[in-house]
mmCIF file of C-alpha atoms in Angstrom:
data_model
loop_
_atom_site.group_PDB
_atom_site.id
_atom_site.type_symbol
_atom_site.label_atom_id
_atom_site.label_comp_id
_atom_site.label_asym_id
_atom_site.label_seq_id
_atom_site.Cartn_x
_atom_site.Cartn_y
_atom_site.Cartn_z
ATOM 1 C CA MET A 1 24.090 -16.683 -32.387
ATOM 2 C CA SER A 2 21.797 -14.183 -29.807
ATOM 3 C CA GLY A 3 19.251 -15.451 -32.443
ATOM 4 C CA VAL A 4 20.300 -18.708 -32.160
ATOM 5 C CA ARG A 5 20.048 -19.647 -28.457
ATOM 6 C CA ARG A 6 17.279 -17.902 -29.195
ATOM 7 C CA ALA A 7 14.914 -20.032 -31.252
ATOM 8 C CA ARG A 8 17.050 -22.790 -29.574
ATOM 9 C CA ARG A 9 14.973 -22.057 -26.952
ATOM 10 C CA GLU A 10 12.012 -21.436 -27.485
ATOM 11 C CA LEU A 11 12.596 -24.429 -29.357
ATOM 12 C CA ASN A 12 12.689 -25.873 -25.764
ATOM 13 C CA GLN A 13 10.199 -24.365 -24.280
ATOM 14 C CA LEU A 14 7.520 -25.274 -26.848
ATOM 15 C CA ALA A 15 9.027 -28.923 -25.938
ATOM 16 C CA VAL A 16 8.564 -28.504 -22.162
ATOM 17 C CA ALA A 17 4.794 -27.405 -22.540
ATOM 18 C CA ALA A 18 4.590 -30.642 -24.993
ATOM 19 C CA GLY A 19 5.472 -32.545 -22.607
ATOM 20 C CA LEU A 20 3.359 -31.029 -19.397
ATOM 21 C CA ALA A 21 0.356 -31.741 -21.783
ATOM 22 C CA CYS A 22 1.173 -35.020 -22.674
ATOM 23 C CA ALA A 23 0.832 -36.041 -18.678
ATOM 24 C CA GLY A 24 -1.770 -33.310 -18.072
ATOM 25 C CA ILE A 25 -4.212 -35.417 -20.522
ATOM 26 C CA LEU A 26 -3.243 -38.267 -17.675
ATOM 27 C CA PHE A 27 -4.399 -36.523 -14.819
ATOM 28 C CA ALA A 28 -7.196 -35.261 -16.583
ATOM 29 C CA LEU A 29 -8.260 -38.852 -17.446
ATOM 30 C CA ALA A 30 -7.425 -39.881 -14.444
ATOM 31 C CA THR A 31 -8.980 -37.816 -12.603
ATOM 32 C CA LEU A 32 -12.213 -38.288 -14.769
ATOM 33 C CA LEU A 33 -11.437 -40.903 -13.921
ATOM 34 C CA THR A 34 -11.620 -41.298 -10.416
ATOM 35 C CA ALA A 35 -14.251 -38.744 -10.583
ATOM 36 C CA GLY A 36 -16.958 -41.478 -11.497
ATOM 37 C CA LEU A 37 -15.671 -44.294 -8.662
ATOM 38 C CA SER A 38 -16.787 -42.216 -6.314
ATOM 39 C CA LEU A 39 -19.474 -41.417 -7.299
ATOM 40 C CA LEU A 40 -20.031 -45.235 -6.128
ATOM 41 C CA GLY A 41 -18.550 -44.657 -2.802
ATOM 42 C CA VAL A 42 -14.994 -45.572 -3.607
ATOM 43 C CA GLY A 43 -11.697 -44.317 -4.984
ATOM 44 C CA LEU A 44 -11.722 -40.907 -2.734
ATOM 45 C CA PRO A 45 -8.033 -41.303 -1.274
ATOM 46 C CA LEU A 46 -7.307 -41.548 -5.440
ATOM 47 C CA LEU A 47 -8.982 -38.495 -6.479
ATOM 48 C CA ASP A 48 -7.797 -36.712 -3.521
ATOM 49 C CA ARG A 49 -4.340 -37.363 -4.344
ATOM 50 C CA THR A 50 -4.706 -37.240 -8.397
ATOM 51 C CA LEU A 51 -6.325 -33.663 -7.930
ATOM 52 C CA ALA A 52 -3.950 -32.980 -5.506
ATOM 53 C CA GLY A 53 -0.935 -33.973 -8.094
ATOM 54 C CA THR A 54 -2.204 -32.634 -11.061
ATOM 55 C CA ARG A 55 -1.988 -29.141 -8.769
ATOM 56 C CA THR A 56 1.696 -29.673 -8.298
ATOM 57 C CA LEU A 57 1.777 -29.703 -12.138
ATOM 58 C CA LEU A 58 0.063 -27.261 -12.545
ATOM 59 C CA HIS A 59 2.194 -24.886 -11.206
ATOM 60 C CA ARG A 60 4.920 -26.571 -12.682
ATOM 61 C CA GLN A 61 3.594 -24.633 -15.914
ATOM 62 C CA ARG A 62 2.809 -21.811 -14.184
ATOM 63 C CA ARG A 63 6.125 -21.378 -12.700
ATOM 64 C CA ARG A 64 7.467 -21.265 -16.247
ATOM 65 C CA VAL A 65 5.034 -19.318 -18.649
ATOM 66 C CA PRO A 66 7.479 -15.939 -18.917
ATOM 67 C CA GLY A 67 6.522 -12.882 -17.999
ATOM 68 C CA PRO A 68 4.933 -12.444 -14.530
ATOM 69 C CA PRO A 69 3.881 -14.679 -12.176
ATOM 70 C CA VAL A 70 0.410 -16.641 -12.486
ATOM 71 C CA ARG A 71 -1.138 -16.543 -9.358
ATOM 72 C CA SER A 72 -2.229 -19.800 -7.894
ATOM 73 C CA PRO A 73 -6.483 -19.482 -8.147
ATOM 74 C CA TYR A 74 -6.794 -22.362 -4.992
ATOM 75 C CA ARG A 75 -9.005 -21.507 -2.406
ATOM 76 C CA PRO A 76 -7.363 -23.579 1.106
ATOM 77 C CA VAL A 77 -7.072 -26.965 1.344
ATOM 78 C CA SER A 78 -6.673 -28.300 4.687
ATOM 79 C CA GLY A 79 -8.691 -30.726 6.922
ATOM 80 C CA PRO A 80 -9.951 -34.304 6.330
ATOM 81 C CA LEU A 81 -10.318 -35.742 2.994
ATOM 82 C CA ALA A 82 -13.933 -35.371 2.869
ATOM 83 C CA ALA A 83 -14.005 -31.861 3.991
ATOM 84 C CA ARG A 84 -10.266 -31.004 1.178
ATOM 85 C CA LEU A 85 -12.067 -32.571 -1.504
ATOM 86 C CA ARG A 86 -15.519 -30.743 -0.983
ATOM 87 C CA THR A 87 -13.253 -27.771 -0.336
ATOM 88 C CA MET A 88 -11.829 -28.685 -4.238
ATOM 89 C CA ALA A 89 -15.267 -30.004 -5.316
ATOM 90 C CA GLY A 90 -16.635 -26.255 -5.288
ATOM 91 C CA ASP A 91 -13.676 -24.402 -5.987
ATOM 92 C CA PRO A 92 -14.313 -23.553 -10.245
ATOM 93 C CA ALA A 93 -10.291 -23.510 -10.660
ATOM 94 C CA THR A 94 -10.596 -26.844 -10.131
ATOM 95 C CA TYR A 95 -13.334 -27.257 -13.404
ATOM 96 C CA ARG A 96 -10.780 -24.673 -15.465
ATOM 97 C CA ASP A 97 -8.601 -26.740 -14.319
ATOM 98 C CA VAL A 98 -9.353 -29.666 -16.394
ATOM 99 C CA ALA A 99 -10.365 -27.395 -19.308
ATOM 100 C CA TYR A 100 -6.796 -26.584 -19.448
ATOM 101 C CA LEU A 101 -5.327 -29.659 -19.636
ATOM 102 C CA PHE A 102 -8.380 -30.618 -22.300
ATOM 103 C CA ALA A 103 -6.697 -27.477 -24.611
ATOM 104 C CA HIS A 104 -3.572 -27.470 -23.743
ATOM 105 C CA PHE A 105 -3.058 -31.460 -24.419
ATOM 106 C CA ALA A 106 -5.077 -29.876 -28.233
ATOM 107 C CA TYR A 107 -2.405 -27.204 -28.201
ATOM 108 C CA ALA A 108 0.756 -27.913 -27.286
ATOM 109 C CA PRO A 109 2.410 -31.198 -29.359
ATOM 110 C CA VAL A 110 0.615 -29.336 -32.373
ATOM 111 C CA ALA A 111 2.318 -26.473 -32.118
ATOM 112 C CA LEU A 112 6.401 -28.379 -31.511
ATOM 113 C CA VAL A 113 5.603 -29.922 -34.154
ATOM 114 C CA LEU A 114 4.372 -27.150 -36.559
ATOM 115 C CA ALA A 115 7.401 -25.289 -35.387
ATOM 116 C CA VAL A 116 9.892 -28.291 -36.066
ATOM 117 C CA GLY A 117 8.948 -29.147 -38.954
ATOM 118 C CA LEU A 118 9.009 -25.706 -40.328
ATOM 119 C CA TRP A 119 13.113 -26.163 -39.300
ATOM 120 C CA LEU A 120 12.903 -29.079 -40.748
ATOM 121 C CA GLY A 121 11.666 -28.114 -44.152
ATOM 122 C CA VAL A 122 14.161 -25.209 -44.348
ATOM 123 C CA ALA A 123 17.450 -27.932 -44.059
ATOM 124 C CA GLN A 124 15.952 -30.144 -46.950
ATOM 125 C CA GLY A 125 15.504 -27.185 -49.172
ATOM 126 C CA LEU A 126 18.475 -26.463 -48.043
ATOM 127 C CA ALA A 127 20.190 -29.562 -48.709
ATOM 128 C CA LEU A 128 17.979 -30.165 -52.288
ATOM 129 C CA PRO A 129 21.442 -29.229 -53.956
ATOM 130 C CA VAL A 130 23.165 -32.179 -51.986
ATOM 131 C CA ILE A 131 20.563 -34.657 -51.500
ATOM 132 C CA HIS A 132 20.061 -33.710 -55.916
ATOM 133 C CA THR A 133 23.518 -34.130 -56.580
ATOM 134 C CA VAL A 134 23.704 -37.911 -54.494
ATOM 135 C CA ALA A 135 20.485 -38.954 -54.922
ATOM 136 C CA PRO A 136 18.628 -37.588 -58.300
ATOM 137 C CA GLY A 137 14.902 -37.801 -58.052
ATOM 138 C CA ALA A 138 14.752 -38.620 -54.263
ATOM 139 C CA VAL A 139 12.894 -35.013 -53.947
ATOM 140 C CA ASP A 140 10.470 -34.204 -56.757
ATOM 141 C CA ASN A 141 8.971 -31.179 -55.073
ATOM 142 C CA TYR A 142 9.362 -27.520 -53.295
ATOM 143 C CA LEU A 143 6.474 -25.714 -52.040
ATOM 144 C CA GLY A 144 5.535 -26.759 -55.535
ATOM 145 C CA LEU A 145 8.934 -26.438 -57.377
ATOM 146 C CA PRO A 146 10.172 -29.076 -59.148
ATOM 147 C CA ILE A 147 13.491 -30.818 -58.540
ATOM 148 C CA ASP A 148 14.313 -31.942 -61.930
ATOM 149 C CA SER A 149 17.281 -30.200 -62.063
ATOM 150 C CA LEU A 150 20.486 -29.100 -60.282
ATOM 151 C CA ARG A 151 19.147 -25.705 -60.978
ATOM 152 C CA ASN A 152 15.814 -25.953 -59.890
ATOM 153 C CA ALA A 153 17.167 -27.529 -56.910
ATOM 154 C CA ALA A 154 19.522 -24.902 -56.303
ATOM 155 C CA LEU A 155 16.368 -21.718 -56.359
ATOM 156 C CA ALA A 156 15.193 -23.853 -53.900
ATOM 157 C CA VAL A 157 16.830 -22.698 -51.893
ATOM 158 C CA VAL A 158 15.216 -19.137 -52.040
ATOM 159 C CA PRO A 159 11.971 -20.817 -51.094
ATOM 160 C CA ALA A 160 14.301 -22.371 -47.718
ATOM 161 C CA LEU A 161 15.221 -18.702 -46.302
ATOM 162 C CA LEU A 162 11.740 -17.813 -46.529
ATOM 163 C CA VAL A 163 9.944 -20.795 -45.009
ATOM 164 C CA GLY A 164 13.530 -20.019 -42.080
ATOM 165 C CA VAL A 165 12.294 -16.444 -42.041
ATOM 166 C CA GLY A 166 9.019 -18.492 -40.964
ATOM 167 C CA ALA A 167 10.416 -20.985 -38.828
ATOM 168 C CA TYR A 168 12.782 -18.550 -37.015
ATOM 169 C CA TRP A 169 9.667 -16.092 -35.731
ATOM 170 C CA LEU A 170 6.424 -18.837 -35.336
ATOM 171 C CA PRO A 171 7.178 -20.473 -32.463
ATOM 172 C CA ARG A 172 8.213 -16.906 -30.800
ATOM 173 C CA GLY A 173 4.091 -16.684 -31.731
ATOM 174 C CA LEU A 174 3.631 -20.085 -30.312
ATOM 175 C CA VAL A 175 5.025 -19.476 -26.573
ATOM 176 C CA HIS A 176 2.837 -16.465 -26.221
ATOM 177 C CA LEU A 177 -0.017 -18.188 -27.432
ATOM 178 C CA ASP A 178 0.791 -20.419 -24.569
ATOM 179 C CA GLU A 179 1.670 -18.254 -22.721
ATOM 180 C CA ALA A 180 -2.229 -16.541 -23.078
ATOM 181 C CA LEU A 181 -3.641 -19.859 -23.115
ATOM 182 C CA THR A 182 -1.792 -20.484 -19.256
ATOM 183 C CA ARG A 183 -2.658 -17.001 -17.882
ATOM 184 C CA ALA A 184 -6.365 -17.585 -19.052
ATOM 185 C CA LEU A 185 -7.226 -20.699 -17.714
ATOM 186 C CA LEU A 186 -4.963 -21.396 -14.602
ATOM 187 C CA GLY A 187 -4.848 -17.743 -12.988
ATOM 188 C CA PRO A 188 -7.607 -16.254 -10.759
ATOM 189 C CA THR A 189 -11.022 -15.137 -12.133
ATOM 190 C CA THR A 190 -11.049 -11.751 -12.565
ATOM 191 C CA ARG A 191 -13.862 -11.640 -10.302
ATOM 192 C CA ALA A 192 -10.950 -13.889 -8.075
ATOM 193 C CA ALA A 193 -8.885 -11.595 -8.534
ATOM 194 C CA LEU A 194 -10.743 -8.280 -7.378
ATOM 195 C CA ALA A 195 -11.477 -10.673 -4.036
ATOM 196 C CA GLU A 196 -8.135 -11.213 -3.343
ATOM 197 C CA ARG A 197 -7.342 -7.726 -4.260
ATOM 198 C CA VAL A 198 -9.878 -6.203 -1.773
ATOM 199 C CA VAL A 199 -8.605 -9.011 0.728
ATOM 200 C CA GLU A 200 -4.907 -7.579 -0.005
ATOM 201 C CA LEU A 201 -6.203 -3.885 0.511
ATOM 202 C CA ALA A 202 -7.551 -4.331 3.979
ATOM 203 C CA ASP A 203 -4.799 -5.824 5.555
ATOM 204 C CA THR A 204 -3.005 -3.180 3.992
ATOM 205 C CA ARG A 205 -4.718 -0.414 5.389
ATOM 206 C CA ALA A 206 -4.922 -2.171 8.452
ATOM 207 C CA GLN A 207 -1.035 -2.540 8.114
ATOM 208 C CA SER A 208 -0.540 0.792 7.251
ATOM 209 C CA VAL A 209 -2.282 2.399 10.981
ATOM 210 C CA ASP A 210 -0.146 -0.190 12.649
ATOM 211 C CA ALA A 211 2.916 1.585 11.635
ATOM 212 C CA GLN A 212 1.451 5.233 11.945
ATOM 213 C CA ALA A 213 0.878 4.637 15.062
ATOM 214 C CA ALA A 214 4.313 2.591 15.616
ATOM 215 C CA GLU A 215 5.034 5.620 14.226
ATOM 216 C CA LEU A 216 3.988 8.025 16.308
ATOM 217 C CA ARG A 217 4.485 6.014 19.232
ATOM 218 C CA ARG A 218 8.800 6.413 18.194
ATOM 219 C CA ILE A 219 8.331 10.445 17.555
ATOM 220 C CA GLU A 220 6.908 10.993 21.377
ATOM 221 C CA ARG A 221 9.231 8.494 23.089
ATOM 222 C CA ASP A 222 12.395 10.388 20.460
ATOM 223 C CA LEU A 223 10.885 14.028 21.852
ATOM 224 C CA HIS A 224 10.089 12.737 25.733
ATOM 225 C CA ASP A 225 13.710 11.617 25.958
ATOM 226 C CA GLY A 226 15.583 13.448 24.313
ATOM 227 C CA ALA A 227 14.321 17.016 23.162
ATOM 228 C CA GLN A 228 11.822 17.185 25.718
ATOM 229 C CA ALA A 229 14.521 17.042 28.713
ATOM 230 C CA ARG A 230 16.698 19.163 27.424
ATOM 231 C CA LEU A 231 13.850 22.000 27.378
ATOM 232 C CA VAL A 232 13.088 21.114 30.860
ATOM 233 C CA ALA A 233 16.309 20.827 32.007
ATOM 234 C CA MET A 234 17.044 24.023 30.004
ATOM 235 C CA ALA A 235 13.929 25.732 32.197
ATOM 236 C CA MET A 236 15.156 24.568 35.165
ATOM 237 C CA ASN A 237 18.622 25.900 34.367
ATOM 238 C CA LEU A 238 16.929 29.958 33.094
ATOM 239 C CA GLY A 239 15.002 29.792 36.853
ATOM 240 C CA LEU A 240 17.628 29.502 38.802
ATOM 241 C CA ALA A 241 20.388 31.807 37.069
ATOM 242 C CA GLU A 242 16.998 34.584 37.571
ATOM 243 C CA GLU A 243 17.330 33.631 41.007
ATOM 244 C CA LEU A 244 21.402 33.698 41.420
ATOM 245 C CA LEU A 245 21.660 37.214 39.629
ATOM 246 C CA ALA A 246 21.636 39.368 41.976
ATOM 247 C CA ARG A 247 23.399 38.276 44.221
ATOM 248 C CA ASP A 248 25.406 34.880 42.379
ATOM 249 C CA PRO A 249 26.615 36.600 38.674
ATOM 250 C CA GLU A 250 28.894 34.180 37.663
ATOM 251 C CA ALA A 251 26.904 30.784 39.258
ATOM 252 C CA ALA A 252 24.418 32.840 37.518
ATOM 253 C CA ARG A 253 26.834 32.930 33.796
ATOM 254 C CA GLY A 254 27.040 29.204 34.493
ATOM 255 C CA LEU A 255 23.733 28.020 34.697
ATOM 256 C CA VAL A 256 23.567 30.311 31.502
ATOM 257 C CA ALA A 257 26.313 28.408 29.369
ATOM 258 C CA GLU A 258 24.628 25.485 30.553
ATOM 259 C CA ALA A 259 20.774 25.986 29.239
ATOM 260 C CA ARG A 260 22.533 27.374 25.711
ATOM 261 C CA THR A 261 24.956 23.939 25.460
ATOM 262 C CA SER A 262 20.996 22.372 26.643
ATOM 263 C CA ALA A 263 19.328 24.326 24.062
ATOM 264 C CA GLY A 264 21.959 23.539 21.238
ATOM 265 C CA THR A 265 21.590 19.794 22.273
ATOM 266 C CA ALA A 266 18.125 19.967 22.273
ATOM 267 C CA LEU A 267 18.164 21.362 18.477
ATOM 268 C CA SER A 268 20.187 18.974 17.416
ATOM 269 C CA GLU A 269 17.870 15.486 18.661
ATOM 270 C CA LEU A 270 15.112 18.251 16.921
ATOM 271 C CA ARG A 271 16.598 17.655 13.920
ATOM 272 C CA ASP A 272 17.302 14.266 14.554
ATOM 273 C CA VAL A 273 13.403 13.216 14.306
ATOM 274 C CA VAL A 274 12.852 15.194 11.540
ATOM 275 C CA ARG A 275 15.557 13.855 9.843
ATOM 276 C CA GLY A 276 13.497 10.139 10.654
ATOM 277 C CA ILE A 277 10.315 11.698 9.967
ATOM 278 C CA HIS A 278 11.415 13.112 5.842
ATOM 279 C CA PRO A 279 14.817 14.050 5.997
ATOM 280 C CA PRO A 280 15.948 17.084 3.967
ATOM 281 C CA VAL A 281 18.076 16.033 1.422
ATOM 282 C CA LEU A 282 14.883 15.017 -0.270
ATOM 283 C CA ALA A 283 13.301 18.439 -0.094
ATOM 284 C CA ASP A 284 16.704 19.824 -1.282
ATOM 285 C CA ARG A 285 18.385 17.782 -3.940
ATOM 286 C CA GLY A 286 15.388 15.091 -4.867
ATOM 287 C CA LEU A 287 15.830 11.037 -3.767
ATOM 288 C CA ALA A 288 19.051 11.509 -6.300
ATOM 289 C CA GLY A 289 21.020 13.600 -3.609
ATOM 290 C CA GLY A 290 19.046 11.781 -0.919
ATOM 291 C CA LEU A 291 20.536 8.037 -2.736
ATOM 292 C CA ALA A 292 23.601 10.212 -2.756
ATOM 293 C CA ALA A 293 24.114 11.114 1.023
ATOM 294 C CA LEU A 294 22.958 7.408 2.129
ATOM 295 C CA ALA A 295 25.769 5.825 -0.122
ATOM 296 C CA LEU A 296 28.387 8.269 0.707
ATOM 297 C CA GLY A 297 27.486 7.821 4.412
ATOM 298 C CA ALA A 298 27.077 4.543 3.914
ATOM 299 C CA ALA A 299 29.929 1.865 5.688
ATOM 300 C CA LEU A 300 31.252 0.039 2.882
ATOM 301 C CA PRO A 301 31.487 0.945 -0.955
ATOM 302 C CA VAL A 302 28.077 1.340 -2.299
ATOM 303 C CA ASP A 303 27.685 1.493 -6.349
ATOM 304 C CA LEU A 304 25.159 3.724 -7.539
ATOM 305 C CA ASP A 305 23.112 4.081 -10.817
ATOM 306 C CA VAL A 306 20.495 6.306 -11.224
ATOM 307 C CA ASP A 307 18.282 7.135 -14.063
ATOM 308 C CA LEU A 308 15.286 9.028 -12.371
ATOM 309 C CA PRO A 309 13.545 12.186 -15.054
ATOM 310 C CA GLY A 310 12.098 14.964 -12.858
ATOM 311 C CA ARG A 311 10.708 14.237 -9.246
ATOM 312 C CA LEU A 312 8.262 11.861 -7.768
ATOM 313 C CA ALA A 313 6.001 12.898 -5.335
ATOM 314 C CA PRO A 314 7.675 12.959 -1.645
ATOM 315 C CA PRO A 315 6.250 10.547 -0.178
ATOM 316 C CA LEU A 316 7.177 7.522 -3.006
ATOM 317 C CA GLU A 317 10.557 9.703 -2.905
ATOM 318 C CA SER A 318 10.267 9.371 0.852
ATOM 319 C CA ALA A 319 9.216 5.518 0.692
ATOM 320 C CA LEU A 320 12.287 4.862 -1.678
ATOM 321 C CA TYR A 321 15.091 6.979 -0.134
ATOM 322 C CA PHE A 322 14.114 5.248 3.467
ATOM 323 C CA THR A 323 14.556 1.924 1.640
ATOM 324 C CA ALA A 324 17.523 1.701 0.271
ATOM 325 C CA ALA A 325 18.603 2.543 3.451
ATOM 326 C CA GLU A 326 17.317 0.079 5.147
ATOM 327 C CA LEU A 327 18.881 -2.246 2.552
ATOM 328 C CA ILE A 328 21.632 -0.721 2.623
ATOM 329 C CA THR A 329 22.505 -1.251 6.351
ATOM 330 C CA ASN A 330 21.400 -5.140 6.648
ATOM 331 C CA ALA A 331 24.425 -5.458 3.852
ATOM 332 C CA ALA A 332 26.702 -3.619 6.335
ATOM 333 C CA ARG A 333 25.217 -5.217 9.301
ATOM 334 C CA HIS A 334 24.394 -8.941 9.115
ATOM 335 C CA SER A 335 25.321 -9.897 4.638
ATOM 336 C CA GLY A 336 29.653 -9.605 5.759
ATOM 337 C CA ALA A 337 29.325 -7.453 2.125
ATOM 338 C CA ALA A 338 32.266 -6.399 0.510
ATOM 339 C CA ARG A 339 30.001 -3.915 -1.474
ATOM 340 C CA VAL A 340 26.900 -3.000 -2.245
ATOM 341 C CA THR A 341 25.461 -1.409 -5.927
ATOM 342 C CA VAL A 342 22.118 0.411 -6.026
ATOM 343 C CA ARG A 343 20.230 1.109 -9.158
ATOM 344 C CA LEU A 344 17.375 3.065 -9.884
ATOM 345 C CA ARG A 345 15.460 3.432 -13.532
ATOM 346 C CA ARG A 346 11.763 4.774 -14.106
ATOM 347 C CA THR A 347 10.059 3.853 -16.999
ATOM 348 C CA ALA A 348 6.742 5.920 -18.230
ATOM 349 C CA ASP A 349 4.182 4.343 -15.059
ATOM 350 C CA THR A 350 6.684 2.493 -13.157
ATOM 351 C CA VAL A 351 10.091 3.521 -10.511
ATOM 352 C CA ARG A 352 11.844 0.341 -9.300
ATOM 353 C CA LEU A 353 15.424 0.283 -7.003
ATOM 354 C CA THR A 354 17.495 -2.856 -6.602
ATOM 355 C CA VAL A 355 19.850 -3.562 -4.541
ATOM 356 C CA SER A 356 22.247 -6.289 -4.642
ATOM 357 C CA ASP A 357 25.035 -6.610 -2.285
ATOM 358 C CA ASP A 358 28.115 -9.714 -2.715
ATOM 359 C CA GLY A 359 27.285 -10.947 0.099
ATOM 360 C CA ARG A 360 26.799 -14.414 2.238
ATOM 361 C CA GLY A 361 23.002 -14.176 0.795
ATOM 362 C CA GLY A 362 19.847 -16.292 2.920
ATOM 363 C CA ALA A 363 17.777 -13.252 3.813
ATOM 364 C CA ASP A 364 14.819 -14.187 4.853
ATOM 365 C CA PRO A 365 11.685 -11.636 5.913
ATOM 366 C CA GLN A 366 9.972 -13.806 7.856
ATOM 367 C CA ARG A 367 12.883 -14.006 10.367
ATOM 368 C CA GLY A 368 13.671 -10.068 11.395
ATOM 369 C CA THR A 369 11.828 -7.477 10.559
ATOM 370 C CA GLY A 370 13.833 -4.820 8.757
ATOM 371 C CA LEU A 371 12.720 -7.202 4.713
ATOM 372 C CA ALA A 372 9.136 -6.797 6.978
ATOM 373 C CA GLY A 373 9.043 -3.406 7.576
ATOM 374 C CA ILE A 374 9.837 -2.416 4.149
ATOM 375 C CA ARG A 375 7.522 -4.506 2.558
ATOM 376 C CA ARG A 376 4.434 -2.759 5.003
ATOM 377 C CA ARG A 377 5.986 0.402 3.747
ATOM 378 C CA LEU A 378 5.551 -0.514 0.593
ATOM 379 C CA ALA A 379 2.226 -1.953 0.530
ATOM 380 C CA VAL A 380 1.133 1.317 1.256
ATOM 381 C CA PHE A 381 2.236 2.415 -2.184
ATOM 382 C CA ASP A 382 0.874 -0.618 -3.944
ATOM 383 C CA GLY A 383 4.770 -2.159 -4.409
ATOM 384 C CA ARG A 384 6.108 -4.836 -5.435
ATOM 385 C CA VAL A 385 8.956 -6.324 -3.237
ATOM 386 C CA ARG A 386 10.921 -9.315 -4.922
ATOM 387 C CA ILE A 387 13.442 -10.651 -3.139
ATOM 388 C CA ASP A 388 16.604 -13.344 -4.544
ATOM 389 C CA SER A 389 18.452 -14.446 -2.216
ATOM 390 C CA PRO A 390 20.077 -17.566 -2.116
ATOM 391 C CA ALA A 391 22.850 -19.339 0.880
ATOM 392 C CA GLY A 392 26.401 -18.015 -0.488
ATOM 393 C CA GLY A 393 24.701 -14.936 -1.853
ATOM 394 C CA PRO A 394 24.193 -12.906 -4.055
ATOM 395 C CA THR A 395 21.239 -11.208 -2.365
ATOM 396 C CA VAL A 396 19.284 -8.581 -4.330
ATOM 397 C CA VAL A 397 16.020 -7.345 -3.592
ATOM 398 C CA ASP A 398 13.696 -5.714 -6.856
ATOM 399 C CA VAL A 399 11.139 -3.200 -5.600
ATOM 400 C CA GLU A 400 8.382 -1.672 -8.016
ATOM 401 C CA LEU A 401 6.211 0.830 -6.598
ATOM 402 C CA PRO A 402 3.861 2.798 -9.254
ATOM 403 C CA CYS A 403 4.519 6.451 -10.210
ATOM 404 C CA GLU A 404 1.170 7.495 -9.678
ATOM 405 C CA SER A 405 1.382 6.825 -6.293
#
């Protein structure tokens, strides 16, 4: 049944592609017509709307392509009508859109007809014994085999099955070709992608510097307000104890005991600060052990599924550990979830962390600092964060990092 569902899904994808191609050629012709009118000084608002409609249609095509999402290649468009049209007219992506619309119209309907035609040919070949029995002579040839007897009509089932193999596999190739065409013409060019990547890396670097500065300020504040204050109090108590030792040994003993307590408290606070920088459990037991410790200490039940052969680089382990800790804490505090699932997988060149809960959903990185902080933390490692949290739940946060980080 899975094969039947797959074949039906691929035919449906080809049908949608053909429908979009037919709609797209109308937009392409309308764009060329309104562009010609605009040269005569009329039709500028219509050209603006036609180009906007074309981009909306092609956004639909980008979203339906399987695999990694196809990023929009367009320059930002804003301002009055003349400014918008100048931006779109100077954008190479506009002309690649028109080229795509014509190329897609030449490909997608033909691909659909070919795929459906093969399945119809299979159906005809399998039905030939019945057709010949009911209406002899209605079909006189099937793939070079004369259908002049019931025996030959039954033999036609064999080539029909061979055609069925092609009919089953060909749509997959046609869908892949449709995807390749979309990625080649509707995605950013290599030059644009490199320019976008440079901007992204510059922004990531700035965020990393800000995050490191904020982290240093936090550590300084924790040390100043915690361990440092304890150590100052301990030094004062020891100084007083030294002065009282000769004339009031009991009071000196009490001050020494108080200093010992302060030393223990300061040591505990120092351990907390160090744990916030790099948890000792990661050094001792690795990321799998660290996640197990998080699951045991969480405020709600956590299902842990870890498949991590070997160790990752320490900075990567630390980033994934704190990411999981933040997501588990968010689920416990804000989602109303009864259970959290943490799944960690490593492939040849990536490591993937998925944290999901059965809470109310509605998580939005724009409304809080937790999810935005996770994105900033992982951007340093060239990581990708995908958040799926519809109203009513569930919430699924998928994190993917390159292992080379």
